[in-house]
PDB file of C-alpha atoms in Angstrom:
ATOM      1  CA  UNK M   1       5.568 -16.632  -6.258  1.00  0.00           C
ATOM      2  CA  UNK M   2       2.604 -15.053  -4.504  1.00  0.00           C
ATOM      3  CA  UNK M   3      -0.080 -12.806  -5.963  1.00  0.00           C
ATOM      4  CA  UNK M   4      -2.841 -11.143  -3.958  1.00  0.00           C
ATOM      5  CA  UNK M   5      -5.734  -9.216  -5.498  1.00  0.00           C
ATOM      6  CA  UNK M   6      -8.385  -7.176  -3.717  1.00  0.00           C
ATOM      7  CA  UNK M   7     -11.266  -4.926  -4.705  1.00  0.00           C
ATOM      8  CA  UNK M   8     -12.467  -2.873  -1.740  1.00  0.00           C
ATOM      9  CA  UNK M   9     -15.289  -0.414  -1.266  1.00  0.00           C
ATOM     10  CA  UNK M  10     -14.681   2.006   1.606  1.00  0.00           C
ATOM     11  CA  UNK M  11     -17.546   4.200   2.842  1.00  0.00           C
ATOM     12  CA  UNK M  12     -16.799   6.944   5.372  1.00  0.00           C
ATOM     13  CA  UNK M  13     -19.347   6.879   8.204  1.00  0.00           C
ATOM     14  CA  UNK M  14     -17.964   9.561  10.536  1.00  0.00           C
ATOM     15  CA  UNK M  15     -15.840  12.687  10.087  1.00  0.00           C
ATOM     16  CA  UNK M  16     -14.134  14.646  12.878  1.00  0.00           C
ATOM     17  CA  UNK M  17     -12.665  18.096  12.081  1.00  0.00           C
ATOM     18  CA  UNK M  18     -12.563  17.219   8.386  1.00  0.00           C
ATOM     19  CA  UNK M  19     -10.802  13.889   9.004  1.00  0.00           C
ATOM     20  CA  UNK M  20     -12.559  10.545   8.340  1.00  0.00           C
ATOM     21  CA  UNK M  21     -12.332   8.582  11.600  1.00  0.00           C
ATOM     22  CA  UNK M  22     -14.805   5.745  10.943  1.00  0.00           C
ATOM     23  CA  UNK M  23     -15.635   3.702   7.850  1.00  0.00           C
ATOM     24  CA  UNK M  24     -17.130   0.481   6.553  1.00  0.00           C
ATOM     25  CA  UNK M  25     -14.914  -1.545   4.219  1.00  0.00           C
ATOM     26  CA  UNK M  26     -16.442  -4.202   1.979  1.00  0.00           C
ATOM     27  CA  UNK M  27     -14.270  -6.757   0.239  1.00  0.00           C
ATOM     28  CA  UNK M  28     -16.021  -7.189  -3.094  1.00  0.00           C
ATOM     29  CA  UNK M  29     -13.192  -9.509  -4.160  1.00  0.00           C
ATOM     30  CA  UNK M  30     -10.125 -10.878  -2.358  1.00  0.00           C
ATOM     31  CA  UNK M  31      -8.066 -13.728  -3.798  1.00  0.00           C
ATOM     32  CA  UNK M  32      -4.618 -15.258  -3.453  1.00  0.00           C
ATOM     33  CA  UNK M  33      -2.465 -17.423  -5.723  1.00  0.00           C
ATOM     34  CA  UNK M  34       0.823 -19.075  -4.815  1.00  0.00           C
ATOM     35  CA  UNK M  35       3.251 -21.304  -6.684  1.00  0.00           C
ATOM     36  CA  UNK M  36       6.567 -22.980  -5.886  1.00  0.00           C
ATOM     37  CA  UNK M  37       8.198 -21.730  -9.098  1.00  0.00           C
ATOM     38  CA  UNK M  38       9.158 -18.117  -9.874  1.00  0.00           C
ATOM     39  CA  UNK M  39       7.884 -18.098 -13.460  1.00  0.00           C
ATOM     40  CA  UNK M  40       4.707 -16.250 -14.434  1.00  0.00           C
ATOM     41  CA  UNK M  41       3.225 -19.386 -15.987  1.00  0.00           C
ATOM     42  CA  UNK M  42       3.600 -21.235 -12.658  1.00  0.00           C
ATOM     43  CA  UNK M  43       1.502 -18.577 -10.971  1.00  0.00           C
ATOM     44  CA  UNK M  44      -1.067 -18.414 -13.766  1.00  0.00           C
ATOM     45  CA  UNK M  45      -1.659 -22.159 -13.467  1.00  0.00           C
ATOM     46  CA  UNK M  46      -2.022 -22.034  -9.677  1.00  0.00           C
ATOM     47  CA  UNK M  47      -5.424 -22.306  -8.005  1.00  0.00           C
ATOM     48  CA  UNK M  48      -7.172 -19.015  -7.213  1.00  0.00           C
ATOM     49  CA  UNK M  49      -8.183 -19.194  -3.550  1.00  0.00           C
ATOM     50  CA  UNK M  50     -10.342 -16.719  -1.605  1.00  0.00           C
ATOM     51  CA  UNK M  51      -8.784 -14.693   1.182  1.00  0.00           C
ATOM     52  CA  UNK M  52     -10.618 -14.971   4.528  1.00  0.00           C
ATOM     53  CA  UNK M  53     -12.100 -11.453   4.090  1.00  0.00           C
ATOM     54  CA  UNK M  54     -13.652 -12.163   0.675  1.00  0.00           C
ATOM     55  CA  UNK M  55     -17.310 -11.111   0.462  1.00  0.00           C
ATOM     56  CA  UNK M  56     -17.330  -9.705   4.008  1.00  0.00           C
ATOM     57  CA  UNK M  57     -17.651  -6.203   5.496  1.00  0.00           C
ATOM     58  CA  UNK M  58     -16.009  -4.655   8.555  1.00  0.00           C
ATOM     59  CA  UNK M  59     -16.530  -1.539  10.655  1.00  0.00           C
ATOM     60  CA  UNK M  60     -13.357   0.395  11.411  1.00  0.00           C
ATOM     61  CA  UNK M  61     -12.783   3.323  13.764  1.00  0.00           C
ATOM     62  CA  UNK M  62      -9.701   5.291  14.753  1.00  0.00           C
ATOM     63  CA  UNK M  63      -9.666   5.925  18.519  1.00  0.00           C
ATOM     64  CA  UNK M  64      -6.646   8.189  19.085  1.00  0.00           C
ATOM     65  CA  UNK M  65      -3.764   5.979  17.898  1.00  0.00           C
ATOM     66  CA  UNK M  66      -5.701   2.703  18.035  1.00  0.00           C
ATOM     67  CA  UNK M  67      -7.587   1.183  15.104  1.00  0.00           C
ATOM     68  CA  UNK M  68     -10.696  -0.721  16.197  1.00  0.00           C
ATOM     69  CA  UNK M  69     -11.990  -3.373  13.768  1.00  0.00           C
ATOM     70  CA  UNK M  70     -15.248  -5.316  14.136  1.00  0.00           C
ATOM     71  CA  UNK M  71     -17.469  -7.280  11.808  1.00  0.00           C
ATOM     72  CA  UNK M  72     -20.905  -5.958  10.797  1.00  0.00           C
ATOM     73  CA  UNK M  73     -22.442  -7.470  13.949  1.00  0.00           C
ATOM     74  CA  UNK M  74     -19.959  -5.621  16.172  1.00  0.00           C
ATOM     75  CA  UNK M  75     -17.843  -8.672  17.073  1.00  0.00           C
ATOM     76  CA  UNK M  76     -14.061  -8.897  16.858  1.00  0.00           C
ATOM     77  CA  UNK M  77     -13.191 -10.870  13.699  1.00  0.00           C
ATOM     78  CA  UNK M  78     -10.818 -13.860  13.641  1.00  0.00           C
ATOM     79  CA  UNK M  79      -7.116 -12.993  13.708  1.00  0.00           C
ATOM     80  CA  UNK M  80      -6.465 -13.847  10.034  1.00  0.00           C
ATOM     81  CA  UNK M  81      -9.248 -11.468   8.965  1.00  0.00           C
ATOM     82  CA  UNK M  82      -8.280  -8.777  11.472  1.00  0.00           C
ATOM     83  CA  UNK M  83      -4.667  -8.657  10.255  1.00  0.00           C
ATOM     84  CA  UNK M  84      -5.736  -8.087   6.639  1.00  0.00           C
ATOM     85  CA  UNK M  85      -8.286  -5.388   7.484  1.00  0.00           C
ATOM     86  CA  UNK M  86      -5.972  -3.610   9.933  1.00  0.00           C
ATOM     87  CA  UNK M  87      -3.201  -3.433   7.320  1.00  0.00           C
ATOM     88  CA  UNK M  88      -5.581  -2.158   4.617  1.00  0.00           C
ATOM     89  CA  UNK M  89      -7.245   0.449   6.843  1.00  0.00           C
ATOM     90  CA  UNK M  90      -4.246   1.689   8.824  1.00  0.00           C
ATOM     91  CA  UNK M  91      -4.477   5.124   7.155  1.00  0.00           C
ATOM     92  CA  UNK M  92      -7.999   5.735   8.537  1.00  0.00           C
ATOM     93  CA  UNK M  93      -7.995   8.761  10.812  1.00  0.00           C
ATOM     94  CA  UNK M  94      -4.438   9.689   9.874  1.00  0.00           C
ATOM     95  CA  UNK M  95      -3.228  12.650   7.851  1.00  0.00           C
ATOM     96  CA  UNK M  96      -2.283  11.717   4.271  1.00  0.00           C
ATOM     97  CA  UNK M  97       1.512  12.367   4.262  1.00  0.00           C
ATOM     98  CA  UNK M  98       1.698  12.533   0.455  1.00  0.00           C
ATOM     99  CA  UNK M  99      -1.110  15.109   0.300  1.00  0.00           C
ATOM    100  CA  UNK M 100       0.454  17.079   3.143  1.00  0.00           C
ATOM    101  CA  UNK M 101       3.761  17.266   1.244  1.00  0.00           C
ATOM    102  CA  UNK M 102       2.283  18.187  -2.144  1.00  0.00           C
ATOM    103  CA  UNK M 103      -0.481  20.596  -1.076  1.00  0.00           C
ATOM    104  CA  UNK M 104       0.272  24.150  -2.212  1.00  0.00           C
ATOM    105  CA  UNK M 105       3.404  23.238  -4.190  1.00  0.00           C
ATOM    106  CA  UNK M 106       4.044  24.375  -7.749  1.00  0.00           C
ATOM    107  CA  UNK M 107       5.892  21.739  -9.770  1.00  0.00           C
ATOM    108  CA  UNK M 108       7.171  22.002 -13.351  1.00  0.00           C
ATOM    109  CA  UNK M 109       7.457  19.227 -15.931  1.00  0.00           C
ATOM    110  CA  UNK M 110      10.803  17.501 -15.417  1.00  0.00           C
ATOM    111  CA  UNK M 111      11.244  18.772 -11.865  1.00  0.00           C
ATOM    112  CA  UNK M 112      12.322  16.220  -9.264  1.00  0.00           C
ATOM    113  CA  UNK M 113      11.196  16.265  -5.635  1.00  0.00           C
ATOM    114  CA  UNK M 114      12.855  14.578  -2.660  1.00  0.00           C
ATOM    115  CA  UNK M 115      10.161  13.369  -0.268  1.00  0.00           C
ATOM    116  CA  UNK M 116      10.402  12.444   3.421  1.00  0.00           C
ATOM    117  CA  UNK M 117      11.092   8.736   3.814  1.00  0.00           C
ATOM    118  CA  UNK M 118       8.054   8.122   6.029  1.00  0.00           C
ATOM    119  CA  UNK M 119       5.795   9.186   3.139  1.00  0.00           C
ATOM    120  CA  UNK M 120       6.978   6.238   1.031  1.00  0.00           C
ATOM    121  CA  UNK M 121       6.654   3.816   3.937  1.00  0.00           C
ATOM    122  CA  UNK M 122       2.985   4.776   4.400  1.00  0.00           C
ATOM    123  CA  UNK M 123       2.317   4.955   0.643  1.00  0.00           C
ATOM    124  CA  UNK M 124       3.535   1.389   0.049  1.00  0.00           C
ATOM    125  CA  UNK M 125       2.453   0.021   3.421  1.00  0.00           C
ATOM    126  CA  UNK M 126       5.944  -1.322   4.049  1.00  0.00           C
ATOM    127  CA  UNK M 127       6.252  -3.396   7.196  1.00  0.00           C
ATOM    128  CA  UNK M 128       9.220  -3.698   9.523  1.00  0.00           C
ATOM    129  CA  UNK M 129      10.572  -6.615   7.502  1.00  0.00           C
ATOM    130  CA  UNK M 130      11.560  -4.205   4.714  1.00  0.00           C
ATOM    131  CA  UNK M 131      13.411  -1.870   7.060  1.00  0.00           C
ATOM    132  CA  UNK M 132      13.395   1.859   6.428  1.00  0.00           C
ATOM    133  CA  UNK M 133      13.101   3.872   3.251  1.00  0.00           C
ATOM    134  CA  UNK M 134      16.411   5.538   2.405  1.00  0.00           C
ATOM    135  CA  UNK M 135      15.279   7.514  -0.647  1.00  0.00           C
ATOM    136  CA  UNK M 136      11.972   8.575  -2.203  1.00  0.00           C
ATOM    137  CA  UNK M 137      11.946  10.805  -5.298  1.00  0.00           C
ATOM    138  CA  UNK M 138       9.169  12.027  -7.576  1.00  0.00           C
ATOM    139  CA  UNK M 139       9.765  13.454 -11.075  1.00  0.00           C
ATOM    140  CA  UNK M 140       6.824  15.192 -12.767  1.00  0.00           C
ATOM    141  CA  UNK M 141       6.447  13.770 -16.282  1.00  0.00           C
ATOM    142  CA  UNK M 142       2.996  14.814 -17.509  1.00  0.00           C
ATOM    143  CA  UNK M 143      -0.322  16.530 -16.764  1.00  0.00           C
ATOM    144  CA  UNK M 144      -3.316  14.378 -17.708  1.00  0.00           C
ATOM    145  CA  UNK M 145      -7.098  14.282 -17.367  1.00  0.00           C
ATOM    146  CA  UNK M 146      -8.272  11.191 -15.459  1.00  0.00           C
ATOM    147  CA  UNK M 147     -12.033  10.694 -15.067  1.00  0.00           C
ATOM    148  CA  UNK M 148     -12.641  14.422 -15.414  1.00  0.00           C
ATOM    149  CA  UNK M 149      -9.961  15.467 -12.894  1.00  0.00           C
ATOM    150  CA  UNK M 150      -6.648  17.143 -13.708  1.00  0.00           C
ATOM    151  CA  UNK M 151      -3.863  14.842 -12.524  1.00  0.00           C
ATOM    152  CA  UNK M 152      -0.099  15.023 -12.203  1.00  0.00           C
ATOM    153  CA  UNK M 153       1.784  11.987 -13.522  1.00  0.00           C
ATOM    154  CA  UNK M 154       4.989  11.433 -11.551  1.00  0.00           C
ATOM    155  CA  UNK M 155       7.736   8.853 -11.929  1.00  0.00           C
ATOM    156  CA  UNK M 156       8.476   7.556  -8.446  1.00  0.00           C
ATOM    157  CA  UNK M 157      11.690   5.879  -7.285  1.00  0.00           C
ATOM    158  CA  UNK M 158      11.928   4.279  -3.839  1.00  0.00           C
ATOM    159  CA  UNK M 159      14.832   2.552  -2.050  1.00  0.00           C
ATOM    160  CA  UNK M 160      14.431   0.710   1.261  1.00  0.00           C
ATOM    161  CA  UNK M 161      16.815  -1.408   3.327  1.00  0.00           C
ATOM    162  CA  UNK M 162      16.963  -3.363   6.566  1.00  0.00           C
ATOM    163  CA  UNK M 163      20.235  -3.998   8.422  1.00  0.00           C
ATOM    164  CA  UNK M 164      19.081  -6.064  11.399  1.00  0.00           C
ATOM    165  CA  UNK M 165      19.533  -9.853  11.663  1.00  0.00           C
ATOM    166  CA  UNK M 166      17.941 -10.162   8.221  1.00  0.00           C
ATOM    167  CA  UNK M 167      19.420  -7.811   5.642  1.00  0.00           C
ATOM    168  CA  UNK M 168      16.802  -6.741   3.091  1.00  0.00           C
ATOM    169  CA  UNK M 169      17.079  -4.416   0.097  1.00  0.00           C
ATOM    170  CA  UNK M 170      14.192  -3.176  -2.014  1.00  0.00           C
ATOM    171  CA  UNK M 171      14.275  -0.895  -5.071  1.00  0.00           C
ATOM    172  CA  UNK M 172      11.021  -0.088  -6.857  1.00  0.00           C
ATOM    173  CA  UNK M 173       9.951   2.525  -9.362  1.00  0.00           C
ATOM    174  CA  UNK M 174       7.000   3.374 -11.577  1.00  0.00           C
ATOM    175  CA  UNK M 175       4.196   5.860 -12.261  1.00  0.00           C
ATOM    176  CA  UNK M 176       2.278   7.642  -9.521  1.00  0.00           C
ATOM    177  CA  UNK M 177      -0.810   9.612 -10.616  1.00  0.00           C
ATOM    178  CA  UNK M 178      -2.105  12.284  -8.209  1.00  0.00           C
ATOM    179  CA  UNK M 179      -5.151  14.561  -8.439  1.00  0.00           C
ATOM    180  CA  UNK M 180      -4.015  18.193  -8.658  1.00  0.00           C
ATOM    181  CA  UNK M 181      -6.845  19.677  -6.585  1.00  0.00           C
ATOM    182  CA  UNK M 182      -7.030  17.099  -3.751  1.00  0.00           C
ATOM    183  CA  UNK M 183      -3.510  15.537  -3.877  1.00  0.00           C
ATOM    184  CA  UNK M 184      -5.126  12.096  -3.622  1.00  0.00           C
ATOM    185  CA  UNK M 185      -3.375   9.249  -5.436  1.00  0.00           C
ATOM    186  CA  UNK M 186      -5.574   7.648  -8.105  1.00  0.00           C
ATOM    187  CA  UNK M 187      -3.031   5.174  -9.491  1.00  0.00           C
ATOM    188  CA  UNK M 188       0.345   3.715  -8.553  1.00  0.00           C
ATOM    189  CA  UNK M 189       2.319   0.914 -10.190  1.00  0.00           C
ATOM    190  CA  UNK M 190       5.690   0.115  -8.624  1.00  0.00           C
ATOM    191  CA  UNK M 191       8.005  -2.792  -9.394  1.00  0.00           C
ATOM    192  CA  UNK M 192      11.634  -3.712  -8.898  1.00  0.00           C
ATOM    193  CA  UNK M 193      14.172  -6.140  -7.429  1.00  0.00           C
ATOM    194  CA  UNK M 194      14.217  -7.348  -3.849  1.00  0.00           C
ATOM    195  CA  UNK M 195      17.038  -9.179  -2.105  1.00  0.00           C
ATOM    196  CA  UNK M 196      17.575 -10.784   1.299  1.00  0.00           C
ATOM    197  CA  UNK M 197      20.560 -12.148   3.218  1.00  0.00           C
ATOM    198  CA  UNK M 198      20.363 -13.901   6.583  1.00  0.00           C
ATOM    199  CA  UNK M 199      22.755 -15.808   8.838  1.00  0.00           C
ATOM    200  CA  UNK M 200      21.352 -19.007  10.342  1.00  0.00           C
ATOM    201  CA  UNK M 201      22.536 -21.939  12.440  1.00  0.00           C
ATOM    202  CA  UNK M 202      24.363 -22.249  15.756  1.00  0.00           C
ATOM    203  CA  UNK M 203      27.671 -20.823  16.922  1.00  0.00           C
ATOM    204  CA  UNK M 204      29.459 -24.019  15.893  1.00  0.00           C
ATOM    205  CA  UNK M 205      27.838 -24.280  12.460  1.00  0.00           C
ATOM    206  CA  UNK M 206      26.523 -21.135  10.785  1.00  0.00           C
ATOM    207  CA  UNK M 207      25.542 -20.626   7.183  1.00  0.00           C
ATOM    208  CA  UNK M 208      24.429 -17.726   5.010  1.00  0.00           C
ATOM    209  CA  UNK M 209      21.113 -17.806   3.171  1.00  0.00           C
ATOM    210  CA  UNK M 210      20.477 -15.402   0.307  1.00  0.00           C
ATOM    211  CA  UNK M 211      17.415 -14.869  -1.878  1.00  0.00           C
ATOM    212  CA  UNK M 212      16.457 -12.555  -4.712  1.00  0.00           C
ATOM    213  CA  UNK M 213      13.225 -11.788  -6.519  1.00  0.00           C
ATOM    214  CA  UNK M 214      10.894  -9.048  -7.693  1.00  0.00           C
ATOM    215  CA  UNK M 215       8.087  -7.150  -6.027  1.00  0.00           C
ATOM    216  CA  UNK M 216       5.181  -5.412  -7.736  1.00  0.00           C
ATOM    217  CA  UNK M 217       2.426  -3.246  -6.286  1.00  0.00           C
ATOM    218  CA  UNK M 218      -0.525  -1.943  -8.353  1.00  0.00           C
ATOM    219  CA  UNK M 219      -3.186   0.304  -6.804  1.00  0.00           C
ATOM    220  CA  UNK M 220      -6.064   2.091  -8.535  1.00  0.00           C
ATOM    221  CA  UNK M 221      -8.556   4.231  -6.599  1.00  0.00           C
ATOM    222  CA  UNK M 222     -11.749   6.055  -7.531  1.00  0.00           C
ATOM    223  CA  UNK M 223     -13.534   8.602  -5.330  1.00  0.00           C
ATOM    224  CA  UNK M 224     -17.044   9.949  -5.145  1.00  0.00           C
ATOM    225  CA  UNK M 225     -19.030  12.122  -2.764  1.00  0.00           C
ATOM    226  CA  UNK M 226     -21.716  10.631  -0.560  1.00  0.00           C
ATOM    227  CA  UNK M 227     -25.093  10.801  -2.219  1.00  0.00           C
ATOM    228  CA  UNK M 228     -27.689  12.817  -0.246  1.00  0.00           C
TER     229      UNK M 228
END
């Protein structure tokens, strides 16, 4: 069992043609817990350790298709820090695929939408180890006021699978709350089963390894304009 928690503050420092291309990200909190057992109590009793980015800030810039990450002094951070920041800030300077799909659409309560698979991959930050998304659906369940903004409450369902040397299957679902006027996601909570099957060994002695578990992703975001 592994649990990672982060609280990040992202401040846009440069905008090009309406697109944020540079930002400073501060890790106000970043912790990790791990336990050998799968039970919740095993994880709750595990030591809470800081991630290498905890309490630090980084400058990020999108240069065409390359993301440049430095520390506050302008130096390249250690690899373990760089990998975390690069994964968290990969969307900088890129068009929001969820907003692009939803902008201008009229959706009724109970209506279900089929979204492009790449939208889910970017929304969840799925890496190559999870393969490709095969299905991503949104069903509008409610209209709600969240922090003074009118929001659409969707039920999301996502399937992903990998069929290379390691076969992986992931099925998650849960609420996705999106601002109606900006199409920015303010909350997402997805959970569901995950399974893996892999062949190991040599040609003369092979064996099959299988594993199952659960994955959960919770994200909450707040936005505010830059103060003059």
